[in-house]
Short mmCIF file of C-alpha atoms in Angstrom, two decimals:
data_model
loop_
_atom_site.label_atom_id
_atom_site.label_comp_id
_atom_site.label_asym_id
_atom_site.label_seq_id
_atom_site.Cartn_x
_atom_site.Cartn_y
_atom_site.Cartn_z
CA MET Z 32 -28.95 -34.36 17.34
CA ASP Z 33 -25.78 -34.47 19.48
CA VAL Z 34 -24.46 -31.02 18.43
CA ALA Z 35 -21.17 -31.65 20.35
CA LYS Z 36 -20.22 -34.87 18.67
CA GLN Z 37 -21.01 -33.60 15.08
CA ARG Z 38 -19.12 -30.37 15.46
CA THR Z 39 -16.21 -29.88 13.15
CA ARG Z 40 -13.16 -27.66 13.27
CA ILE Z 41 -14.50 -24.11 12.93
CA GLY Z 42 -12.41 -21.04 12.26
CA MET Z 43 -13.07 -17.18 12.02
CA ALA Z 44 -11.19 -14.73 9.74
CA LEU Z 45 -11.69 -11.04 10.53
CA ALA Z 46 -10.56 -8.39 8.00
CA GLY Z 47 -9.10 -5.00 8.58
CA GLY Z 48 -10.91 -1.64 8.66
CA GLY Z 49 -9.47 0.78 11.09
CA PRO Z 50 -11.51 1.64 14.24
CA VAL Z 51 -14.81 1.45 12.21
CA GLY Z 52 -13.91 -2.04 10.94
CA GLY Z 53 -13.19 -3.35 14.62
CA ILE Z 54 -16.29 -1.91 16.04
CA TYR Z 55 -18.43 -3.32 13.26
CA GLU Z 56 -16.92 -6.78 13.74
CA VAL Z 57 -17.61 -6.82 17.49
CA GLY Z 58 -21.29 -5.94 16.74
CA ALA Z 59 -21.62 -8.51 14.14
CA MET Z 60 -20.15 -11.17 16.23
CA ALA Z 61 -22.39 -10.41 19.06
CA ALA Z 62 -25.30 -11.11 16.63
CA LEU Z 63 -23.80 -14.32 15.39
CA ALA Z 64 -23.03 -15.55 19.03
CA GLU Z 65 -26.59 -15.25 19.82
CA ALA Z 66 -28.07 -16.78 16.75
CA LEU Z 67 -25.59 -19.78 16.32
CA VAL Z 68 -26.63 -22.58 18.82
CA GLY Z 69 -23.41 -24.66 19.68
CA VAL Z 70 -20.88 -21.93 18.73
CA ASP Z 71 -18.69 -20.27 21.45
CA PHE Z 72 -16.76 -17.63 19.77
CA THR Z 73 -14.15 -17.79 22.54
CA ASP Z 74 -13.64 -21.50 21.95
CA LEU Z 75 -13.19 -21.69 18.09
CA ASP Z 76 -10.49 -23.86 16.82
CA ILE Z 77 -8.63 -21.31 14.61
CA TYR Z 78 -8.63 -17.41 14.50
CA VAL Z 79 -7.14 -15.29 11.66
CA GLY Z 80 -6.89 -11.51 12.04
CA VAL Z 81 -5.70 -8.68 9.82
CA SER Z 82 -5.13 -5.12 10.96
CA SER Z 83 -8.02 -4.13 13.12
CA GLY Z 84 -9.32 -7.55 12.71
CA ALA Z 85 -6.08 -8.76 14.42
CA PHE Z 86 -6.99 -6.66 17.48
CA ILE Z 87 -10.45 -8.15 17.79
CA SER Z 88 -9.40 -11.82 16.83
CA ALA Z 89 -6.44 -11.55 19.50
CA THR Z 90 -8.88 -10.53 22.20
CA VAL Z 91 -11.42 -13.25 21.51
CA ALA Z 92 -9.00 -15.95 21.07
CA ASN Z 93 -7.77 -14.78 24.66
CA GLY Z 94 -11.27 -15.46 26.05
CA LEU Z 95 -12.85 -11.85 25.78
CA GLY Z 96 -16.21 -12.86 23.94
CA PRO Z 97 -18.33 -10.55 21.85
CA ASP Z 98 -20.67 -9.94 24.82
CA LYS Z 99 -17.98 -8.52 26.87
CA LEU Z 100 -16.42 -6.46 24.04
CA SER Z 101 -19.78 -5.12 23.15
CA ARG Z 102 -20.42 -4.01 26.83
CA MET Z 103 -17.06 -2.27 26.68
CA LEU Z 104 -18.15 -0.31 23.68
CA VAL Z 105 -21.82 0.30 24.31
CA GLU Z 106 -22.15 0.62 28.04
CA ASP Z 107 -19.00 2.60 28.77
CA ASP Z 108 -17.56 -0.14 30.64
CA SER Z 109 -14.70 1.32 33.11
CA ASP Z 110 -12.59 -1.54 31.70
CA GLU Z 111 -13.14 -0.36 28.12
CA VAL Z 112 -10.17 -1.43 25.96
CA PHE Z 113 -10.96 -0.20 22.45
CA ASP Z 114 -10.41 3.42 22.55
CA PRO Z 115 -9.69 4.78 19.08
CA GLU Z 116 -8.10 8.01 20.37
CA MET Z 117 -5.01 5.82 21.34
CA LEU Z 118 -4.42 5.81 17.54
CA LEU Z 119 -4.12 9.76 17.14
CA ARG Z 120 -1.09 10.14 19.29
CA PRO Z 121 1.78 11.78 17.11
CA ALA Z 122 4.79 9.73 16.26
CA PHE Z 123 7.31 12.21 18.14
CA GLY Z 124 10.13 9.85 17.94
CA GLU Z 125 9.84 9.30 14.17
CA TYR Z 126 9.54 12.89 13.78
CA LEU Z 127 12.86 13.48 15.76
CA ARG Z 128 14.76 10.84 14.00
CA ARG Z 129 13.91 12.08 10.42
CA ALA Z 130 14.61 15.69 11.52
CA LEU Z 131 18.12 14.75 12.89
CA ALA Z 132 18.84 13.27 9.47
CA LEU Z 133 17.83 16.46 7.63
CA PRO Z 134 21.13 18.31 7.59
CA VAL Z 135 23.24 15.40 6.53
CA LEU Z 136 20.50 14.91 3.60
CA PHE Z 137 20.76 18.65 2.84
CA TRP Z 138 24.48 18.91 2.56
CA SER Z 139 24.74 15.75 0.57
CA SER Z 140 22.08 16.99 -1.93
CA LEU Z 141 23.83 20.32 -2.25
CA ARG Z 142 27.21 18.90 -2.94
CA GLN Z 143 25.76 16.38 -5.49
CA TYR Z 144 23.94 19.67 -7.26
CA LEU Z 145 27.24 21.56 -7.32
CA SER Z 146 29.40 18.91 -8.51
CA ASP Z 147 27.67 19.15 -11.86
CA PRO Z 148 25.12 22.14 -12.01
CA TRP Z 149 25.05 22.18 -15.81
CA HIS Z 150 23.39 18.78 -15.89
CA LEU Z 151 21.66 18.22 -12.65
CA ARG Z 152 18.21 19.99 -12.10
CA LEU Z 153 17.82 21.54 -8.71
CA VAL Z 154 14.85 19.43 -7.91
CA GLU Z 155 16.50 16.12 -9.10
CA ALA Z 156 19.63 16.83 -6.83
CA PHE Z 157 17.56 17.59 -3.91
CA GLN Z 158 15.39 14.59 -4.35
CA GLY Z 159 17.06 12.82 -1.44
CA LEU Z 160 15.48 15.24 1.08
CA SER Z 161 12.37 13.09 0.70
CA HIS Z 162 14.22 10.67 2.98
CA ALA Z 163 13.43 13.21 5.81
CA ILE Z 164 9.75 12.75 5.34
CA PRO Z 165 8.37 10.73 8.39
CA ALA Z 166 7.23 7.11 7.51
CA GLY Z 167 4.06 7.57 9.70
CA VAL Z 168 2.06 10.39 11.27
CA PHE Z 169 0.86 8.57 14.50
CA ASN Z 170 2.34 6.31 16.88
CA SER Z 171 0.76 2.79 17.07
CA ALA Z 172 2.88 1.85 20.26
CA GLY Z 173 -0.31 2.18 22.38
CA ILE Z 174 -1.73 -0.98 20.74
CA ASP Z 175 1.15 -2.95 22.04
CA GLN Z 176 1.00 -1.34 25.57
CA LEU Z 177 -2.89 -1.72 25.84
CA LEU Z 178 -2.80 -5.40 24.83
CA ARG Z 179 0.18 -6.18 27.14
CA ARG Z 180 -1.80 -4.98 29.96
CA LEU Z 181 -4.92 -6.74 28.92
CA PHE Z 182 -3.22 -10.05 28.34
CA SER Z 183 -1.45 -10.02 31.50
CA THR Z 184 -4.59 -10.46 33.65
CA GLY Z 185 -7.64 -12.88 33.97
CA GLY Z 186 -5.80 -16.00 32.86
CA ARG Z 187 -4.97 -14.47 29.47
CA THR Z 188 -1.57 -14.68 27.77
CA ASN Z 189 0.51 -12.53 25.25
CA ASP Z 190 2.19 -15.68 24.10
CA PHE Z 191 0.89 -17.63 20.87
CA ARG Z 192 2.39 -20.73 22.25
CA GLN Z 193 0.39 -20.65 25.45
CA LEU Z 194 -3.04 -20.27 23.89
CA LYS Z 195 -5.77 -22.89 23.89
CA HIS Z 196 -6.61 -22.37 20.34
CA ARG Z 197 -4.47 -21.46 16.92
CA LEU Z 198 -4.18 -17.66 16.45
CA PHE Z 199 -2.68 -16.20 13.24
CA ILE Z 200 -2.05 -12.53 12.96
CA VAL Z 201 -1.07 -11.52 9.49
CA ALA Z 202 1.36 -8.58 8.59
CA THR Z 203 3.36 -7.82 5.65
CA ASP Z 204 7.33 -7.66 5.36
CA LEU Z 205 7.84 -4.21 4.06
CA ASP Z 206 11.31 -5.03 2.22
CA THR Z 207 9.99 -8.28 0.56
CA GLY Z 208 6.18 -7.84 0.20
CA GLU Z 209 5.78 -11.22 1.84
CA SER Z 210 2.85 -12.00 4.19
CA ILE Z 211 3.92 -13.41 7.40
CA ALA Z 212 1.33 -15.26 9.74
CA PHE Z 213 2.48 -14.60 13.24
CA GLY Z 214 1.35 -17.58 15.55
CA SER Z 215 2.61 -20.24 12.74
CA GLU Z 216 5.65 -22.31 13.20
CA GLY Z 217 8.88 -20.31 13.26
CA HIS Z 218 6.82 -17.03 13.88
CA ASP Z 219 5.19 -17.63 17.26
CA GLU Z 220 8.00 -16.41 19.58
CA VAL Z 221 6.65 -12.66 18.92
CA PRO Z 222 4.43 -11.36 21.59
CA ILE Z 223 0.72 -11.31 20.26
CA SER Z 224 0.53 -7.68 21.10
CA VAL Z 225 3.53 -6.62 18.97
CA ALA Z 226 2.17 -8.82 16.25
CA VAL Z 227 -1.16 -6.90 16.28
CA GLN Z 228 0.67 -3.64 16.25
CA ALA Z 229 2.48 -4.64 13.09
CA SER Z 230 -0.76 -6.04 11.27
CA ALA Z 231 -2.45 -2.65 12.06
CA ALA Z 232 0.52 -0.40 10.83
CA LEU Z 233 -1.12 1.13 7.82
CA PRO Z 234 1.64 2.78 5.74
CA GLY Z 235 1.40 6.56 5.89
CA LEU Z 236 -0.59 6.67 8.97
CA PHE Z 237 1.78 4.44 11.32
CA PRO Z 238 5.56 3.86 10.92
CA PRO Z 239 6.58 0.14 10.06
CA VAL Z 240 7.11 -2.10 13.20
CA THR Z 241 10.43 -3.46 13.87
CA ILE Z 242 10.45 -7.18 14.67
CA GLY Z 243 14.05 -8.58 14.98
CA ASP Z 244 15.64 -7.09 11.83
CA ARG Z 245 12.70 -6.90 9.64
CA PHE Z 246 10.00 -4.12 9.19
CA PHE Z 247 6.44 -4.91 9.02
CA VAL Z 248 3.22 -3.08 7.86
CA ASP Z 249 -0.43 -3.70 7.56
CA GLY Z 250 -1.34 -7.36 6.70
CA ALA Z 251 -4.09 -6.13 4.26
CA LEU Z 252 -1.41 -5.13 1.67
CA ILE Z 253 -1.32 -8.39 -0.01
CA LYS Z 254 -4.65 -9.98 0.91
CA THR Z 255 -7.83 -8.62 2.65
CA LEU Z 256 -8.95 -11.60 4.77
CA HIS Z 257 -5.95 -14.16 4.52
CA ALA Z 258 -8.88 -16.83 4.99
CA SER Z 259 -6.65 -19.33 3.21
CA VAL Z 260 -4.46 -19.26 6.56
CA ALA Z 261 -7.40 -20.76 8.45
CA LEU Z 262 -8.24 -23.28 5.70
CA GLN Z 263 -4.73 -24.41 5.35
CA ALA Z 264 -4.72 -24.94 9.19
CA GLY Z 265 -7.69 -27.29 8.83
CA ALA Z 266 -10.71 -25.14 9.50
CA GLU Z 267 -13.80 -26.91 7.74
CA LEU Z 268 -16.22 -24.20 8.38
CA LEU Z 269 -14.97 -20.73 8.29
CA ILE Z 270 -16.76 -17.70 9.50
CA CYS Z 271 -15.62 -14.46 7.98
CA ILE Z 272 -16.35 -10.82 8.70
CA ASN Z 273 -15.32 -8.00 6.28
CA PRO Z 274 -16.57 -4.58 7.40
CA LEU Z 275 -15.35 -2.56 4.35
CA VAL Z 276 -17.36 -2.49 1.23
CA PRO Z 277 -17.64 0.23 -1.50
CA PHE Z 278 -20.40 2.66 -0.84
CA ASP Z 279 -23.17 3.03 -3.51
CA SER Z 280 -24.67 6.38 -3.00
CA ARG Z 281 -27.54 5.89 -5.68
CA LEU Z 282 -28.56 2.85 -3.94
CA ALA Z 283 -28.58 4.46 -0.64
CA ALA Z 284 -30.73 7.19 -1.87
CA LYS Z 285 -33.39 4.77 -2.70
CA ARG Z 286 -33.60 3.45 0.90
CA PRO Z 287 -36.39 4.59 3.15
CA LEU Z 288 -34.94 7.25 5.68
CA HIS Z 289 -35.65 5.15 8.70
CA GLN Z 290 -33.37 2.49 7.20
CA ASN Z 291 -30.55 4.84 6.35
CA PRO Z 292 -30.64 7.97 8.81
CA THR Z 293 -26.99 9.07 8.18
CA PRO Z 294 -27.02 11.76 5.26
CA ALA Z 295 -24.98 11.05 2.41
CA PRO Z 296 -23.58 13.40 -0.31
CA GLU Z 297 -25.31 12.89 -3.85
CA HIS Z 298 -21.69 12.63 -5.14
CA LEU Z 299 -18.94 11.21 -2.97
CA VAL Z 300 -16.67 13.84 -4.44
CA ASP Z 301 -18.40 16.37 -2.39
CA GLY Z 302 -17.11 14.80 0.71
CA GLY Z 303 -13.57 15.90 -0.20
CA LEU Z 304 -10.30 13.74 -0.31
CA PRO Z 305 -10.85 11.60 2.89
CA VAL Z 306 -14.32 10.30 1.36
CA VAL Z 307 -12.65 9.79 -2.19
CA LEU Z 308 -9.61 7.99 -0.67
CA SER Z 309 -11.98 5.93 1.54
CA GLN Z 310 -13.95 4.79 -1.37
CA THR Z 311 -10.87 3.92 -3.59
CA PHE Z 312 -9.46 1.85 -0.81
CA ARG Z 313 -12.87 0.01 -0.06
CA ALA Z 314 -13.15 -0.73 -3.90
CA ILE Z 315 -9.68 -2.17 -4.09
CA ILE Z 316 -9.68 -4.40 -1.28
CA HIS Z 317 -13.25 -5.67 -1.80
CA SER Z 318 -12.56 -6.63 -5.43
CA ARG Z 319 -9.51 -8.62 -4.28
CA MET Z 320 -11.30 -10.44 -1.46
CA ARG Z 321 -14.17 -11.50 -3.95
CA THR Z 322 -11.31 -12.85 -6.24
CA GLY Z 323 -9.96 -14.83 -3.30
CA MET Z 324 -13.39 -16.20 -2.13
CA ASP Z 325 -13.88 -17.65 -5.40
CA ARG Z 326 -10.53 -19.25 -5.44
CA TYR Z 327 -11.17 -20.88 -2.00
CA ARG Z 328 -14.11 -22.60 -3.33
CA HIS Z 329 -11.82 -24.38 -5.73
CA GLU Z 330 -8.74 -24.95 -3.78
CA PHE Z 331 -10.50 -26.08 -0.69
CA GLU Z 332 -13.30 -28.27 -1.95
CA GLY Z 333 -15.58 -29.57 0.70
CA ARG Z 334 -14.76 -26.65 3.13
CA ASP Z 335 -17.54 -24.04 3.97
CA VAL Z 336 -16.74 -20.41 4.06
CA VAL Z 337 -19.38 -18.03 5.14
CA LEU Z 338 -18.94 -14.32 4.51
CA PHE Z 339 -20.81 -11.47 6.51
CA GLU Z 340 -20.43 -7.74 5.55
CA PRO Z 341 -22.43 -4.66 5.29
CA THR Z 342 -24.37 -3.79 2.39
CA ARG Z 343 -23.27 -1.16 -0.30
CA ASP Z 344 -26.00 1.07 0.72
CA ASP Z 345 -25.13 1.38 4.33
CA ALA Z 346 -24.29 5.00 5.01
CA ASP Z 347 -24.04 4.68 8.64
CA MET Z 348 -20.99 2.32 8.09
CA PHE Z 349 -19.30 4.46 5.61
CA PHE Z 350 -19.71 7.98 7.28
CA THR Z 351 -19.80 7.17 11.04
CA ASN Z 352 -17.59 9.14 13.15
CA VAL Z 353 -16.04 6.43 15.51
CA PHE Z 354 -14.06 9.02 17.65
CA SER Z 355 -17.17 10.15 19.31
CA TYR Z 356 -18.35 7.69 22.12
CA ARG Z 357 -21.92 8.09 20.69
CA GLY Z 358 -20.80 7.10 17.22
CA ARG Z 359 -19.10 4.05 18.61
CA SER Z 360 -21.98 2.68 20.42
CA ARG Z 361 -24.35 3.45 17.55
CA LEU Z 362 -22.29 1.64 14.99
CA CYS Z 363 -21.76 -1.26 17.33
CA GLU Z 364 -25.66 -1.61 17.73
CA HIS Z 365 -26.03 -0.85 13.95
CA ALA Z 366 -23.61 -3.71 13.12
CA TYR Z 367 -25.69 -6.09 15.47
CA GLN Z 368 -28.99 -5.38 14.05
CA ARG Z 369 -27.77 -5.39 10.46
CA THR Z 370 -26.27 -8.88 11.05
CA ARG Z 371 -29.27 -10.24 12.63
CA SER Z 372 -31.26 -9.03 9.64
CA GLU Z 373 -28.82 -10.65 7.20
CA LEU Z 374 -28.98 -14.01 9.19
CA TYR Z 375 -32.81 -14.07 8.83
CA ARG Z 376 -32.68 -13.14 5.11
CA ARG Z 377 -30.19 -15.62 4.33
CA ARG Z 378 -31.69 -18.45 6.47
CA HIS Z 379 -32.59 -20.71 3.98
CA GLU Z 380 -29.18 -20.54 2.38
CA LEU Z 381 -27.16 -20.92 5.91
CA ARG Z 382 -29.05 -23.32 7.87
CA PRO Z 383 -28.07 -26.29 5.83
CA ILE Z 384 -24.41 -25.18 5.73
CA PHE Z 385 -24.38 -24.64 9.56
CA ALA Z 386 -26.30 -27.99 9.96
CA ARG Z 387 -23.32 -29.95 8.13
CA HIS Z 388 -21.11 -28.81 11.10
CA GLY Z 389 -23.49 -29.44 14.02
CA ILE Z 390 -24.72 -25.87 14.41
CA GLU Z 391 -28.33 -24.69 14.57
CA LEU Z 392 -29.66 -21.09 13.64
CA ASP Z 393 -31.89 -19.92 16.23
CA LEU Z 394 -34.73 -18.39 14.16
CA GLY Z 395 -36.57 -17.54 17.56
CA VAL Z 396 -33.60 -15.28 18.58
CA LEU Z 397 -33.73 -13.48 15.03
CA LYS Z 398 -37.49 -13.10 15.25
CA ASP Z 399 -37.29 -11.28 18.62
CA HIS Z 400 -37.13 -7.65 17.58
CA SER Z 401 -36.70 -6.33 21.09
CA ARG Z 402 -33.19 -7.59 21.43
CA SER Z 403 -30.47 -4.73 21.41
CA LEU Z 404 -27.08 -4.30 22.59
CA LEU Z 405 -28.02 -0.72 23.99
CA PRO Z 406 -28.99 -1.07 27.68
CA HIS Z 407 -31.59 1.60 27.37
CA LYS Z 408 -33.06 0.43 24.19
CA ARG Z 409 -35.26 -2.57 24.30
CA ARG Z 410 -37.74 -1.86 21.58
CA PRO Z 411 -37.95 -3.18 17.94
CA ASP Z 412 -35.38 -2.02 15.36
CA LEU Z 413 -37.13 -0.58 12.40
CA ALA Z 414 -34.57 -1.96 9.91
CA THR Z 415 -34.57 -5.23 11.43
CA SER Z 416 -38.31 -5.55 11.58
CA ALA Z 417 -38.84 -4.34 8.09
CA SER Z 418 -36.30 -7.15 6.89
CA ALA Z 419 -37.93 -9.74 8.66
CA LEU Z 420 -41.43 -8.81 7.48
CA ASP Z 421 -39.99 -8.82 3.76
CA ALA Z 422 -38.79 -12.22 4.36
CA SER Z 423 -42.04 -13.67 5.91
CA LEU Z 424 -44.05 -12.20 3.04
CA HIS Z 425 -41.84 -13.90 0.59
CA ASP Z 426 -42.11 -17.14 2.52
CA LEU Z 427 -45.90 -16.78 2.31
CA GLU Z 428 -45.89 -15.97 -1.37
CA VAL Z 429 -43.88 -19.18 -2.02
CA TRP Z 430 -46.10 -21.33 0.28
CA LEU Z 431 -49.31 -19.76 -1.66
CA GLN Z 432 -47.80 -20.56 -4.94
CA ALA Z 433 -46.99 -24.19 -3.99
CA GLN Z 434 -50.60 -24.56 -2.52
CA GLY Z 435 -51.89 -23.20 -6.08
CA ALA Z 436 -49.69 -25.54 -7.90
#
């Protein structure tokens, strides 16, 4: 079979998920790159990224493959580009701008109250002071600065129009609620780095990003994956990675300890507000994504959309602290191994799908349990081995039943 002649237009869509999501996507891509014969992730036809997925999509479309990105994360490469701590710099400019507006807001509210104190309640009159609350806590300008430097060397580019392949970075217009795919016609003059910064501007955490006379925030506000952008651009096979799924603590409690070593509270409410908000956010975006996936099957009949995501009992994915280096490298390795396990478990479903597009699923690679992203770890992963053993036993059972019949 001539893989090159039969290969069709392939796209990749990466959802958001903050630093955790970006690191998971790198590990998952590394596993996919090893197992999919005939696929070069730096040479796909179409890339779509949202939020942290925009960061990863932009770097891969610019020639930085999952192998390089994973080394940056796992091996503490001196050229490391993905440092989550760059997202924790306070937005001092936003604080100052709001603080300077406070005196004007105060006197305006006071005049309003004194003009009719018998009918206006104090709280109602001073409601305008809420305008002095900063629109974001942290400064996301580091994303733009980092990517500008990265895309200025090694033959890379910060210009959508100069890329060899189509790249779409999705952000949301704050004033209209409209999704804008930067990189599409009429929206491709914006630097890639600025588009990524806008797509990752999660409201409350980061101030909106100004582009022209418009203000943009996180692209996930309207849709989770925006896979339709790639399908409308002509992708016939679309590989999607969504790193955020709701966590099921009851299901996680049933897993063997070696498969889920990260401890989880019996009830998520015990984890406090951050855990409750995380679960709420994950549930909302995941439900919305599933609705979109069902719609794509009807709107784009004849196209293949393949989704990879963590399982709902994945405590490592839900509770990992990515602001420690050890946590980052462990999460990247975890995503790599879990995706390898998923590929092997779903091999009967995936092989005919990939074959339609001239892609072979390398089972030999997936059966090699010594593979690892960690340079010091060249031994079998227990979770991967257990999954492969379960699948093999299932195959044997099916074969024995067939022989008996």
